[in-house]
């Protein structure tokens, strides 16, 4: 039982330190992005790197800005 708990904690800390790459298509300027101090370009695809702890938040932000998530993969 003790070994299983320690193993679970080790896996949790490993995943917390992982970086993921989100491939996004069609980010565009919108009402939400107008409030930013920089413009969002409308391009084919772009890649955004985020830590695991911010992955869900960043995916929601991309959807709000009108982008389409093409793929998500662990960055090496």
CSV table of C-alpha atoms in Angstrom, one decimal:
chain,number,residue,atom,x,y,z
A,1,UNK,CA,0.0,0.0,0.0
A,2,UNK,CA,2.8,2.5,0.9
A,3,UNK,CA,4.6,1.8,-2.4
A,4,UNK,CA,1.4,2.5,-4.4
A,5,UNK,CA,1.0,5.9,-2.7
A,6,UNK,CA,4.5,6.9,-3.3
A,7,UNK,CA,4.3,5.8,-7.0
A,8,UNK,CA,1.2,7.8,-7.4
A,9,UNK,CA,2.8,10.9,-6.0
A,10,UNK,CA,5.9,10.5,-8.3
A,11,UNK,CA,3.6,10.3,-11.3
A,12,UNK,CA,1.7,13.4,-10.3
A,13,UNK,CA,4.8,15.5,-9.9
A,14,UNK,CA,6.2,14.2,-13.2
A,15,UNK,CA,3.0,15.2,-15.1
A,16,UNK,CA,2.9,18.6,-13.4
A,17,UNK,CA,6.3,19.4,-14.8
A,18,UNK,CA,5.5,18.4,-18.4
A,19,UNK,CA,5.2,20.9,-21.2
A,20,UNK,CA,2.5,20.4,-23.9
A,21,UNK,CA,2.3,21.9,-27.4
A,22,UNK,CA,-1.1,22.9,-28.7
A,23,UNK,CA,-1.4,23.3,-32.5
A,24,UNK,CA,-4.0,25.9,-33.3
A,25,UNK,CA,-5.6,26.9,-36.5
A,26,UNK,CA,-7.4,30.1,-37.4
A,27,UNK,CA,-6.8,32.4,-34.4
A,28,UNK,CA,-8.4,35.8,-35.3
A,29,UNK,CA,-8.9,39.2,-33.8
A,30,UNK,CA,-12.1,39.3,-31.7
A,31,UNK,CA,-13.8,41.3,-29.0
A,32,UNK,CA,-11.9,39.4,-26.3
A,33,UNK,CA,-8.5,39.9,-28.1
A,34,UNK,CA,-9.2,43.6,-28.8
A,35,UNK,CA,-8.7,44.2,-25.1
A,36,UNK,CA,-5.1,42.8,-25.3
A,37,UNK,CA,-2.2,45.1,-25.8
A,38,UNK,CA,-1.1,43.1,-28.8
A,39,UNK,CA,-2.9,41.8,-31.9
A,40,UNK,CA,-3.7,38.2,-32.7
A,41,UNK,CA,-2.7,37.2,-36.2
A,42,UNK,CA,-5.0,35.2,-38.4
A,43,UNK,CA,-2.8,32.5,-39.8
A,44,UNK,CA,-2.8,28.9,-40.9
A,45,UNK,CA,-1.5,27.1,-37.8
A,46,UNK,CA,0.5,28.1,-34.8
A,47,UNK,CA,1.9,26.3,-31.9
A,48,UNK,CA,1.5,27.3,-28.2
A,49,UNK,CA,3.6,25.7,-25.5
A,50,UNK,CA,2.0,25.5,-22.0
A,51,UNK,CA,2.7,23.6,-18.8
A,52,UNK,CA,0.3,20.8,-17.9
A,53,UNK,CA,-1.2,22.9,-15.1
A,54,UNK,CA,-2.4,25.5,-17.6
A,55,UNK,CA,-3.4,23.2,-20.4
A,56,UNK,CA,-7.2,23.3,-19.8
A,57,UNK,CA,-7.2,27.1,-19.2
A,58,UNK,CA,-5.3,27.7,-22.4
A,59,UNK,CA,-7.6,25.4,-24.5
A,60,UNK,CA,-10.6,27.4,-23.2
A,61,UNK,CA,-8.9,30.7,-24.1
A,62,UNK,CA,-8.2,29.4,-27.6
A,63,UNK,CA,-11.8,28.4,-28.1
A,64,UNK,CA,-13.0,31.8,-26.9
A,65,UNK,CA,-10.7,33.6,-29.4
A,66,UNK,CA,-12.2,31.5,-32.2
A,67,UNK,CA,-9.3,29.2,-32.8
A,68,UNK,CA,-9.6,25.5,-33.7
A,69,UNK,CA,-7.3,23.1,-31.8
A,70,UNK,CA,-5.8,20.8,-34.4
A,71,UNK,CA,-3.6,18.7,-32.0
A,72,UNK,CA,-2.2,18.5,-28.5
A,73,UNK,CA,1.1,16.6,-27.8
A,74,UNK,CA,3.7,16.4,-25.1
A,75,UNK,CA,6.7,18.5,-25.9
A,76,UNK,CA,10.0,16.8,-25.6
